[in-house]
GROMACS .gro file of C-alpha atoms in nm:
model
  403
    1MET     CA    1   1.677  -2.400   0.574
    2VAL     CA    2   1.686  -2.612   0.195
    3PRO     CA    3   1.341  -2.754   0.060
    4ASP     CA    4   1.313  -3.081  -0.050
    5GLY     CA    5   0.973  -3.219   0.023
    6ARG     CA    6   0.616  -3.120   0.078
    7VAL     CA    7   0.603  -2.988   0.435
    8GLU     CA    8   0.957  -2.745   0.411
    9ARG     CA    9   0.778  -2.624   0.090
   10ALA     CA   10   0.489  -2.549   0.319
   11LEU     CA   11   0.671  -2.403   0.540
   12ALA     CA   12   0.927  -2.183   0.317
   13GLN     CA   13   0.560  -2.064   0.138
   14THR     CA   14   0.428  -1.926   0.466
   15GLU     CA   15   0.410  -1.549   0.501
   16MET     CA   16   0.444  -1.575   0.876
   17LEU     CA   17   0.733  -1.766   0.939
   18ALA     CA   18   1.010  -1.618   0.664
   19ALA     CA   19   1.226  -1.405   0.976
   20PHE     CA   20   1.219  -1.698   1.181
   21LEU     CA   21   1.376  -1.931   0.915
   22HIS     CA   22   1.598  -1.648   0.847
   23GLY     CA   23   1.684  -1.575   1.113
   24THR     CA   24   1.551  -1.253   1.153
   25ASP     CA   25   1.304  -1.215   1.363
   26SER     CA   26   1.344  -1.108   1.763
   27GLY     CA   27   1.004  -1.278   1.897
   28HIS     CA   28   0.961  -1.590   1.943
   29LEU     CA   29   0.865  -1.892   1.735
   30TRP     CA   30   0.663  -2.167   1.965
   31VAL     CA   31   0.608  -2.456   1.848
   32GLY     CA   32   0.282  -2.630   1.988
   33PHE     CA   33   0.402  -2.950   2.108
   34SER     CA   34   0.186  -3.247   2.180
   35GLY     CA   35   0.465  -3.556   2.076
   36GLY     CA   36   0.199  -3.675   1.834
   37VAL     CA   37   0.401  -3.711   1.460
   38ASP     CA   38   0.226  -3.391   1.338
   39SER     CA   39   0.382  -3.164   1.615
   40THR     CA   40   0.652  -3.390   1.628
   41VAL     CA   41   0.715  -3.329   1.232
   42LEU     CA   42   0.672  -2.945   1.298
   43LEU     CA   43   0.927  -2.974   1.545
   44HIS     CA   44   1.165  -3.093   1.352
   45ALA     CA   45   1.153  -2.858   1.041
   46LEU     CA   46   1.111  -2.585   1.253
   47ARG     CA   47   1.441  -2.689   1.444
   48SER     CA   48   1.695  -2.455   1.291
   49SER     CA   49   1.527  -2.026   1.384
   50PRO     CA   50   1.728  -1.992   1.692
   51ASN     CA   51   1.418  -1.838   1.818
   52THR     CA   52   1.195  -2.176   1.856
   53VAL     CA   53   1.023  -2.268   2.129
   54ALA     CA   54   0.874  -2.620   2.190
   55ILE     CA   55   0.516  -2.571   2.411
   56HIS     CA   56   0.395  -2.855   2.508
   57ILE     CA   57   0.012  -2.857   2.761
   58ASP     CA   58  -0.001  -3.118   3.032
   59HIS     CA   59  -0.374  -3.186   3.075
   60GLY     CA   60  -0.426  -3.361   3.319
   61LEU     CA   61  -0.599  -3.612   3.164
   62ASP     CA   62  -0.408  -3.933   3.102
   63PRO     CA   63  -0.178  -4.151   3.308
   64ALA     CA   64   0.064  -4.151   3.096
   65ALA     CA   65   0.085  -3.793   3.086
   66PRO     CA   66   0.445  -3.714   3.265
   67GLU     CA   67   0.576  -4.000   3.045
   68TRP     CA   68   0.425  -3.773   2.732
   69ALA     CA   69   0.607  -3.477   2.892
   70GLY     CA   70   0.956  -3.624   3.003
   71HIS     CA   71   0.895  -3.723   2.609
   72CYS     CA   72   0.883  -3.367   2.473
   73ARG     CA   73   1.126  -3.275   2.659
   74ALA     CA   74   1.428  -3.520   2.526
   75VAL     CA   75   1.342  -3.488   2.180
   76ALA     CA   76   1.379  -3.082   2.184
   77ARG     CA   77   1.653  -3.166   2.338
   78GLU     CA   78   1.753  -3.405   2.076
   79PHE     CA   79   1.610  -3.124   1.827
   80GLY     CA   80   1.851  -2.874   2.004
   81VAL     CA   81   1.555  -2.690   2.094
   82ALA     CA   82   1.450  -2.525   2.364
   83PHE     CA   83   1.111  -2.641   2.556
   84GLU     CA   84   0.902  -2.537   2.770
   85SER     CA   85   0.578  -2.754   2.991
   86ARG     CA   86   0.275  -2.651   3.105
   87SER     CA   87   0.002  -2.756   3.332
   88VAL     CA   88  -0.336  -2.731   3.312
   89ARG     CA   89  -0.625  -2.889   3.484
   90VAL     CA   90  -0.953  -2.985   3.308
   91ASP     CA   91  -1.259  -3.072   3.358
   92SER     CA   92  -1.321  -3.476   3.319
   93HIS     CA   93  -1.737  -3.417   3.263
   94GLY     CA   94  -1.893  -3.271   2.976
   95ASN     CA   95  -1.722  -3.229   2.678
   96ARG     CA   96  -1.325  -3.252   2.697
   97GLU     CA   97  -1.218  -3.206   2.439
   98ASP     CA   98  -1.372  -2.846   2.411
   99ALA     CA   99  -1.260  -2.793   2.756
  100ALA     CA  100  -0.932  -2.927   2.726
  101ARG     CA  101  -0.899  -2.646   2.359
  102ARG     CA  102  -1.007  -2.364   2.562
  103ALA     CA  103  -0.800  -2.467   2.806
  104ARG     CA  104  -0.462  -2.439   2.602
  105TYR     CA  105  -0.554  -2.147   2.467
  106ARG     CA  106  -0.568  -1.935   2.750
  107VAL     CA  107  -0.184  -2.041   2.820
  108TRP     CA  108  -0.164  -1.976   2.498
  109ARG     CA  109  -0.238  -1.598   2.503
  110GLU     CA  110  -0.094  -1.554   2.846
  111LEU     CA  111   0.245  -1.733   2.710
  112LEU     CA  112   0.290  -1.523   2.340
  113ALA     CA  113   0.437  -1.124   2.384
  114PRO     CA  114   0.427  -0.918   2.095
  115GLY     CA  115   0.612  -1.032   1.735
  116ASP     CA  116   0.582  -1.405   1.853
  117VAL     CA  117   0.409  -1.687   1.607
  118LEU     CA  118   0.275  -1.996   1.744
  119ALA     CA  119   0.261  -2.262   1.508
  120LEU     CA  120   0.036  -2.552   1.509
  121ALA     CA  121   0.021  -2.885   1.311
  122HIS     CA  122  -0.327  -2.931   1.191
  123HIS     CA  123  -0.264  -3.051   0.826
  124ALA     CA  124  -0.529  -3.129   0.557
  125ASP     CA  125  -0.681  -3.428   0.672
  126ASP     CA  126  -0.827  -3.179   0.974
  127GLN     CA  127  -0.945  -2.914   0.791
  128ALA     CA  128  -1.156  -3.146   0.590
  129GLU     CA  129  -1.238  -3.328   0.906
  130THR     CA  130  -1.319  -3.107   1.110
  131ARG     CA  131  -1.510  -2.902   0.737
  132VAL     CA  132  -1.737  -3.237   0.743
  133TRP     CA  133  -1.765  -3.162   1.151
  134GLN     CA  134  -1.911  -2.827   1.122
  135LEU     CA  135  -2.172  -2.916   0.817
  136LEU     CA  136  -2.320  -3.223   1.073
  137THR     CA  137  -2.316  -3.012   1.339
  138GLY     CA  138  -2.524  -2.704   1.181
  139ARG     CA  139  -2.207  -2.446   1.170
  140GLU     CA  140  -2.018  -2.221   0.912
  141PRO     CA  141  -1.826  -2.488   0.707
  142GLY     CA  142  -1.534  -2.240   0.718
  143GLY     CA  143  -1.278  -2.455   0.806
  144MET     CA  144  -0.934  -2.376   1.105
  145PRO     CA  145  -0.857  -1.996   0.956
  146ASN     CA  146  -0.448  -1.973   0.808
  147ALA     CA  147  -0.330  -1.769   1.029
  148ARG     CA  148  -0.544  -1.529   1.244
  149ARG     CA  149  -0.488  -1.282   1.623
  150LEU     CA  150  -0.435  -1.463   1.950
  151GLY     CA  151  -0.364  -1.200   2.240
  152VAL     CA  152  -0.088  -0.958   2.139
  153GLY     CA  153   0.092  -1.244   1.903
  154CYS     CA  154  -0.027  -1.475   1.649
  155VAL     CA  155  -0.093  -1.852   1.540
  156VAL     CA  156   0.016  -1.976   1.231
  157ARG     CA  157  -0.104  -2.311   1.069
  158PRO     CA  158   0.163  -2.360   0.791
  159LEU     CA  159   0.106  -2.755   0.696
  160LEU     CA  160  -0.229  -2.749   0.593
  161GLY     CA  161  -0.191  -2.842   0.275
  162VAL     CA  162  -0.005  -3.128   0.312
  163ARG     CA  163  -0.218  -3.398   0.410
  164ARG     CA  164  -0.103  -3.640   0.722
  165ARG     CA  165   0.069  -3.961   0.464
  166ASP     CA  166   0.242  -3.682   0.379
  167ILE     CA  167   0.352  -3.555   0.728
  168ILE     CA  168   0.418  -3.918   0.831
  169ALA     CA  169   0.745  -3.965   0.588
  170TYR     CA  170   0.861  -3.736   0.646
  171ALA     CA  171   0.845  -3.821   0.997
  172GLN     CA  172   0.941  -4.214   0.840
  173ARG     CA  173   1.259  -4.002   0.603
  174HIS     CA  174   1.416  -3.827   0.894
  175ASP     CA  175   1.393  -4.208   1.159
  176LEU     CA  176   1.209  -3.971   1.427
  177SER     CA  177   0.958  -4.038   1.769
  178TRP     CA  178   0.615  -4.019   1.876
  179ILE     CA  179   0.350  -4.068   2.078
  180ASP     CA  180   0.045  -4.172   1.975
  181ASP     CA  181  -0.293  -4.110   2.259
  182PRO     CA  182  -0.508  -4.369   2.268
  183SER     CA  183  -0.773  -4.112   2.294
  184ASN     CA  184  -0.764  -4.053   1.906
  185ALA     CA  185  -0.916  -4.450   1.908
  186ASP     CA  186  -1.212  -4.337   2.109
  187LEU     CA  187  -1.503  -4.402   1.866
  188ASP     CA  188  -1.734  -4.172   2.107
  189VAL     CA  189  -1.528  -3.766   2.025
  190ASP     CA  190  -1.713  -3.753   1.695
  191ARG     CA  191  -1.407  -3.587   1.520
  192ASN     CA  192  -1.242  -3.952   1.574
  193LEU     CA  193  -1.610  -4.100   1.397
  194ILE     CA  194  -1.554  -3.895   1.117
  195ARG     CA  195  -1.123  -3.979   1.080
  196HIS     CA  196  -1.120  -4.301   1.082
  197ARG     CA  197  -1.560  -4.409   0.936
  198VAL     CA  198  -1.641  -4.129   0.788
  199MET     CA  199  -1.332  -3.984   0.561
  200PRO     CA  200  -1.169  -4.310   0.461
  201ARG     CA  201  -1.499  -4.385   0.301
  202LEU     CA  202  -1.598  -4.079   0.110
  203GLU     CA  203  -1.208  -4.104  -0.036
  204ALA     CA  204  -1.314  -4.449  -0.163
  205ARG     CA  205  -1.615  -4.326  -0.301
  206HIS     CA  206  -1.484  -3.987  -0.421
  207PRO     CA  207  -1.086  -3.977  -0.532
  208GLY     CA  208  -0.954  -3.645  -0.401
  209ALA     CA  209  -1.265  -3.594  -0.134
  210VAL     CA  210  -0.977  -3.456   0.133
  211GLU     CA  211  -0.777  -3.221   0.006
  212ARG     CA  212  -1.139  -3.063  -0.227
  213LEU     CA  213  -1.244  -3.043   0.124
  214ALA     CA  214  -0.912  -2.881   0.306
  215ALA     CA  215  -0.863  -2.649  -0.055
  216ARG     CA  216  -0.810  -2.308   0.042
  217ARG     CA  217  -1.161  -2.136   0.058
  218THR     CA  218  -1.176  -1.738  -0.008
  219VAL     CA  219  -1.347  -1.479  -0.193
  220PRO     CA  220  -1.174  -1.217  -0.356
  221VAL     CA  221  -1.289  -0.884  -0.169
  222ALA     CA  222  -1.392  -0.679  -0.482
  223ARG     CA  223  -1.679  -1.001  -0.502
  224LEU     CA  224  -1.755  -1.080  -0.150
  225ARG     CA  225  -2.060  -0.966  -0.052
  226PRO     CA  226  -2.117  -0.703   0.191
  227LEU     CA  227  -2.270  -0.843   0.558
  228PRO     CA  228  -2.625  -0.714   0.664
  229LEU     CA  229  -2.583  -0.490   1.008
  230ASN     CA  230  -2.906  -0.771   1.100
  231GLU     CA  231  -2.656  -1.029   1.050
  232THR     CA  232  -2.346  -0.980   1.234
  233SER     CA  233  -2.399  -1.250   1.486
  234GLU     CA  234  -2.136  -1.367   1.609
  235GLN     CA  235  -2.113  -1.697   1.450
  236GLY     CA  236  -2.232  -1.442   1.113
  237VAL     CA  237  -1.876  -1.203   1.104
  238LEU     CA  238  -1.673  -1.492   1.170
  239ALA     CA  239  -1.827  -1.667   0.856
  240TRP     CA  240  -1.827  -1.335   0.659
  241LEU     CA  241  -1.434  -1.335   0.782
  242LEU     CA  242  -1.386  -1.649   0.650
  243ALA     CA  243  -1.466  -1.671   0.356
  244ALA     CA  244  -1.225  -1.357   0.291
  245GLY     CA  245  -0.976  -1.632   0.425
  246LEU     CA  246  -0.910  -1.377   0.729
  247PRO     CA  247  -0.804  -1.472   1.059
  248THR     CA  248  -1.117  -1.453   1.283
  249PRO     CA  249  -0.958  -1.152   1.547
  250SER     CA  250  -1.154  -1.171   1.860
  251LYS     CA  251  -1.138  -0.805   1.896
  252ALA     CA  252  -1.291  -0.731   1.574
  253VAL     CA  253  -1.551  -1.007   1.598
  254ALA     CA  254  -1.636  -0.788   1.879
  255GLU     CA  255  -1.663  -0.443   1.767
  256ILE     CA  256  -1.797  -0.490   1.372
  257ARG     CA  257  -2.066  -0.599   1.623
  258ARG     CA  258  -2.073  -0.367   1.918
  259GLN     CA  259  -2.027  -0.044   1.606
  260SER     CA  260  -2.365  -0.196   1.399
  261SER     CA  261  -2.558  -0.060   1.638
  262ALA     CA  262  -2.380   0.298   1.621
  263ARG     CA  263  -2.585   0.586   1.454
  264ASN     CA  264  -2.699   0.586   1.093
  265ASP     CA  265  -2.437   0.875   0.999
  266ARG     CA  266  -2.193   0.731   1.158
  267MET     CA  267  -1.899   0.539   0.828
  268PRO     CA  268  -1.727   0.327   1.222
  269ARG     CA  269  -1.414   0.106   1.062
  270VAL     CA  270  -1.267  -0.176   1.204
  271GLY     CA  271  -0.870  -0.354   1.098
  272ILE     CA  272  -0.845  -0.672   1.065
  273VAL     CA  273  -0.523  -0.797   0.954
  274PRO     CA  274  -0.257  -0.507   0.858
  275GLY     CA  275  -0.389  -0.360   0.472
  276MET     CA  276  -0.741  -0.508   0.563
  277GLN     CA  277  -1.026  -0.325   0.689
  278ALA     CA  278  -1.437  -0.362   0.771
  279TRP     CA  279  -1.618  -0.053   0.735
  280ARG     CA  280  -1.999  -0.011   0.779
  281TYR     CA  281  -2.165   0.161   0.544
  282ARG     CA  282  -2.490   0.249   0.529
  283THR     CA  283  -2.684  -0.097   0.666
  284ALA     CA  284  -2.374  -0.323   0.592
  285TRP     CA  285  -2.015  -0.393   0.639
  286HIS     CA  286  -1.778  -0.368   0.357
  287LEU     CA  287  -1.400  -0.542   0.352
  288VAL     CA  288  -1.209  -0.279   0.240
  289ALA     CA  289  -0.826  -0.385   0.188
  290ASP     CA  290  -0.616   0.010   0.212
  291ARG     CA  291  -0.509  -0.024  -0.153
  292GLN     CA  292  -0.875   0.034  -0.229
  293VAL     CA  293  -0.855   0.365  -0.056
  294SER     CA  294  -0.790   0.625  -0.249
  295SER     CA  295  -0.589   0.924  -0.148
  296PRO     CA  296  -0.594   1.262  -0.233
  297LEU     CA  297  -0.570   1.373  -0.624
  298GLU     CA  298  -0.204   1.533  -0.699
  299PRO     CA  299  -0.354   1.852  -0.916
  300VAL     CA  300  -0.360   1.765  -1.302
  301VAL     CA  301  -0.359   2.064  -1.549
  302LEU     CA  302  -0.601   1.904  -1.875
  303ARG     CA  303  -0.831   1.969  -2.176
  304VAL     CA  304  -1.163   1.835  -2.232
  305GLY     CA  305  -1.126   1.579  -2.420
  306SER     CA  306  -0.802   1.458  -2.318
  307ASP     CA  307  -0.844   1.085  -2.120
  308TRP     CA  308  -0.614   1.061  -1.765
  309ARG     CA  309  -0.521   0.772  -1.576
  310GLY     CA  310  -0.334   0.756  -1.232
  311ASP     CA  311  -0.267   0.628  -0.929
  312ALA     CA  312  -0.627   0.670  -0.762
  313GLY     CA  313  -0.864   0.535  -1.129
  314ARG     CA  314  -0.924   0.662  -1.426
  315LEU     CA  315  -1.106   1.015  -1.589
  316THR     CA  316  -1.232   0.944  -1.959
  317TRP     CA  317  -1.477   1.125  -2.133
  318ARG     CA  318  -1.798   1.028  -2.369
  319ARG     CA  319  -1.989   1.220  -2.574
  320ALA     CA  320  -2.329   1.324  -2.371
  321GLU     CA  321  -2.648   1.569  -2.433
  322TRP     CA  322  -2.475   1.818  -2.261
  323GLY     CA  323  -2.126   1.841  -2.184
  324LEU     CA  324  -1.770   2.067  -2.148
  325GLU     CA  325  -1.680   2.243  -2.461
  326ALA     CA  326  -1.418   1.994  -2.706
  327GLY     CA  327  -1.095   2.178  -2.558
  328LEU     CA  328  -1.208   2.312  -2.291
  329ALA     CA  329  -0.843   2.361  -1.944
  330VAL     CA  330  -0.988   2.310  -1.651
  331SER     CA  331  -0.808   2.199  -1.350
  332MET     CA  332  -0.858   1.849  -1.196
  333ARG     CA  333  -0.781   1.895  -0.801
  334PRO     CA  334  -0.862   1.695  -0.491
  335ARG     CA  335  -1.206   1.785  -0.233
  336GLN     CA  336  -1.079   1.988   0.024
  337GLY     CA  337  -1.471   1.976   0.189
  338GLY     CA  338  -1.702   2.186   0.204
  339GLU     CA  339  -1.715   2.244  -0.194
  340ARG     CA  340  -2.005   2.263  -0.356
  341ILE     CA  341  -2.219   2.310  -0.689
  342ARG     CA  342  -2.557   2.358  -0.860
  343PRO     CA  343  -2.615   2.080  -1.128
  344ARG     CA  344  -2.749   2.152  -1.389
  345GLY     CA  345  -3.091   2.134  -1.398
  346ARG     CA  346  -3.157   2.191  -0.991
  347ASN     CA  347  -3.247   2.480  -0.871
  348ARG     CA  348  -3.001   2.519  -0.529
  349THR     CA  349  -2.660   2.471  -0.479
  350LYS     CA  350  -2.566   2.130  -0.287
  351THR     CA  351  -2.278   2.032  -0.120
  352LEU     CA  352  -2.093   1.719  -0.252
  353LYS     CA  353  -2.074   1.566   0.052
  354ALA     CA  354  -2.506   1.541  -0.058
  355LEU     CA  355  -2.446   1.429  -0.403
  356PHE     CA  356  -2.198   1.147  -0.280
  357GLN     CA  357  -2.458   1.028   0.005
  358GLU     CA  358  -2.732   1.027  -0.344
  359ALA     CA  359  -2.511   0.887  -0.603
  360ARG     CA  360  -2.413   0.600  -0.331
  361VAL     CA  361  -2.094   0.656  -0.309
  362PRO     CA  362  -1.799   0.404  -0.066
  363PRO     CA  363  -1.683   0.603   0.127
  364TRP     CA  364  -1.241   0.470   0.053
  365GLN     CA  365  -1.297   0.586  -0.280
  366ARG     CA  366  -1.435   0.998  -0.187
  367ALA     CA  367  -1.117   1.140  -0.143
  368GLY     CA  368  -0.989   1.039  -0.417
  369TRP     CA  369  -1.264   1.153  -0.657
  370PRO     CA  370  -1.184   1.454  -0.886
  371LEU     CA  371  -1.383   1.744  -0.954
  372LEU     CA  372  -1.285   1.950  -1.293
  373TYR     CA  373  -1.233   2.349  -1.233
  374ALA     CA  374  -1.218   2.622  -1.465
  375GLY     CA  375  -1.061   2.911  -1.329
  376SER     CA  376  -1.188   2.937  -0.992
  377ASP     CA  377  -1.513   2.780  -1.068
  378LEU     CA  378  -1.677   2.356  -1.043
  379VAL     CA  379  -1.753   2.285  -1.315
  380ALA     CA  380  -1.783   1.917  -1.327
  381VAL     CA  381  -1.839   1.645  -1.039
  382PRO     CA  382  -1.762   1.359  -1.279
  383ASN     CA  383  -1.976   1.087  -1.295
  384LEU     CA  384  -2.209   1.287  -1.023
  385ALA     CA  385  -2.299   1.675  -1.126
  386LEU     CA  386  -2.201   1.913  -1.401
  387ALA     CA  387  -2.245   2.297  -1.342
  388HIS     CA  388  -2.560   2.430  -1.442
  389GLY     CA  389  -2.484   2.742  -1.707
  390LEU     CA  390  -2.099   2.614  -1.843
  391ALA     CA  391  -2.282   2.298  -1.984
  392THR     CA  392  -2.239   2.281  -2.405
  393PRO     CA  393  -2.571   2.037  -2.545
  394HIS     CA  394  -2.326   1.814  -2.695
  395GLY     CA  395  -2.079   1.850  -2.536
  396TRP     CA  396  -1.808   1.605  -2.365
  397ALA     CA  397  -1.878   1.426  -1.992
  398ALA     CA  398  -1.648   1.323  -1.761
  399ARG     CA  399  -1.620   1.006  -1.625
  400TRP     CA  400  -1.457   0.837  -1.330
  401THR     CA  401  -1.355   0.538  -1.242
  402PRO     CA  402  -1.166   0.460  -0.959
  403ARG     CA  403  -0.890   0.189  -0.875
   0.00000   0.00000   0.00000
């Protein structure tokens, strides 16, 4: 598929779809297909993938629902895409929209097999409206995630950066036909009221408001504040993950909440997505990328005063009141476990573990923390301790900066 517009570029830039678009993925690419303009455009744009399947959910809430299912089947046939339909029962009393959403997700969760991806057609206007609705109803305005786990598969929303007007322009350019669901005009529904009455006024008063409200909001993990244990309600965990631009898998959210009550000497870890984990350390949870977790160092021989840089971090030297003698040959070795040192000025030895705890060194940095030996003697733990009896006045102190 050669990108020739905003829709195509958005799909081409969605990493989770890359293998499907290139025909190298063996799983199924399901496309949520209501028959409306948004899902029609998404299905048309993904029709070239040999593994694409349109999945239509009949909620049975409108007398025309059977006709809509027939329309969707015909459109899928026209696009050369496999088609499946499921019927669900939705309680017509109470919040029908919420009940219909839960029914859809139950079907999708059961449908997805390992390696399958479900693509949904939510776009930038939907995202902006969702955030306004969340603000007005007292929720954290994180919006909809670009991708997240669903059962054993994944959900992806590749069009969250595309405006509704661009989707309609695509549909008109390709002469597509679609269904207009009359329920979308019901102003008793909060989201419809926001869409038809609130957003146009915001956009008229503040041009670009939709793009700003829909923009992907992520805080670099390195700058994201830890999540205190006393803030691990379901909403608190969800907001924390969304602030980092991460999906919110229900199992991970539940496990973070469960492990928040573990003993204080535990340091549990919970996988969020491949390459990213949540670590509980002291009184808070921290998001840690795999690349931030240090690996044991390879032993290195160097001279005091000679800086060193490696994958795990950087070792530098500076003059200090007490330090090691310049030019002394030392070997930099990884932690093995059980090491002890008597720090200068103290009366007894301490374990390396105790030094780390005193200095609040995060556990994901400890494996790569260098230990400096002169022969078989541990003479320094950079930043933390200089061995008693081996320190030299006005010597060189080692400084370790983890990656």
